[in-house]
């Protein structure tokens, strides 16, 4: 699996966009970028994933650089309930097997 | 849909006791996983089952055994509990196959285990 690097923590003002970066410089051509988040004490929650094109769903947008060595998760209008640890993971789509979580980024949304 | 259901939600054991954590999913997923999360730490993979009938070790398998009972159920057993196994345990499942979303995991709510 490609290793990912994320900042340990970030702050964001409520109502503003939260931009969470992830570096994955060793990503291979068939590896996807996945984002999950974990709100305190709860099970992690899937947010979004993508291969090379930008992706958007009801929760967030995923921007992947052209060389695919980094990506940014965007929460367009952060709320207090978005305070959580956000995990960026890189993995092949079809392997269907082990997914390893790193330390993630603690995002704190401030009022 | 219940998604991924874990039982029990809380358990206190004494050192040396055994117990089994149960996990069931109703999404017809092929792959299932057990993770542990210690306070202030990230998730670490204990065991996983890529498909019914197969199991493989993850990052921290020592002290645990697993059984993929059928496609729906994946249990985690502690044969002789130790204080170092005090943790929150999460079960997850994923489709495992398909054109998209094979590795999208759905997690259970967690089982909080304390070993005294």
GROMACS .gro file of C-alpha atoms in nm, chain A residues 32 34 36 38 40-46 49 87 91-103, chain B residues 31 33 35 37 42-43 45 48 50 57-59 90 96 98-105 107-109 112:
model
   52
   32UNK     CA    1  -0.755   0.473  -0.520
   34UNK     CA    2  -1.019   0.688   0.020
   36UNK     CA    3  -1.295   0.825   0.619
   38UNK     CA    4  -1.421   0.917   1.294
   40UNK     CA    5  -1.531   1.078   1.886
   41UNK     CA    6  -1.590   0.722   2.010
   42UNK     CA    7  -1.794   0.625   1.706
   43UNK     CA    8  -1.708   0.381   1.428
   44UNK     CA    9  -1.531   0.538   1.129
   45UNK     CA   10  -1.752   0.663   0.848
   46UNK     CA   11  -1.676   0.649   0.477
   49UNK     CA   12  -1.299   0.796  -0.280
   87UNK     CA   13  -0.818   0.945   0.756
   91UNK     CA   14  -0.551   0.115  -0.171
   92UNK     CA   15  -0.625  -0.084  -0.482
   93UNK     CA   16  -0.992  -0.086  -0.566
   94UNK     CA   17  -1.042  -0.454  -0.637
   95UNK     CA   18  -0.831  -0.618  -0.373
   96UNK     CA   19  -1.117  -0.635  -0.127
   97UNK     CA   20  -0.876  -0.702   0.152
   98UNK     CA   21  -0.688  -0.527   0.425
   99UNK     CA   22  -0.722  -0.152   0.463
  100UNK     CA   23  -0.468   0.007   0.694
  101UNK     CA   24  -0.548   0.331   0.875
  102UNK     CA   25  -0.279   0.582   0.969
  103UNK     CA   26  -0.301   0.848   1.239
  142UNK     CA   27  -1.499  -0.900   0.317
  144UNK     CA   28  -1.245  -0.700   0.932
  146UNK     CA   29  -0.976  -0.350   1.416
  148UNK     CA   30  -0.831   0.126   1.872
  153UNK     CA   31  -0.546   0.514   1.521
  154UNK     CA   32  -0.710   0.190   1.414
  156UNK     CA   33  -0.606  -0.422   1.183
  159UNK     CA   34  -0.956  -0.981   0.814
  161UNK     CA   35  -1.140  -1.131   0.224
  168UNK     CA   36  -0.362  -1.184   0.990
  169UNK     CA   37  -0.344  -0.809   1.006
  170UNK     CA   38  -0.097  -0.587   1.191
  201UNK     CA   39  -1.446  -0.230   1.564
  207UNK     CA   40  -1.477  -0.690  -0.168
  209UNK     CA   41  -1.726  -0.504  -0.801
  210UNK     CA   42  -1.631  -0.222  -1.028
  211UNK     CA   43  -1.643   0.046  -0.764
  212UNK     CA   44  -1.650   0.063  -0.391
  213UNK     CA   45  -1.493  -0.276  -0.327
  214UNK     CA   46  -1.291  -0.128  -0.043
  215UNK     CA   47  -1.557   0.101   0.100
  216UNK     CA   48  -1.584  -0.012   0.460
  218UNK     CA   49  -1.811  -0.002   1.047
  219UNK     CA   50  -2.000  -0.118   1.348
  220UNK     CA   51  -2.049   0.098   1.658
  223UNK     CA   52  -1.549  -0.150   2.451
   0.00000   0.00000   0.00000
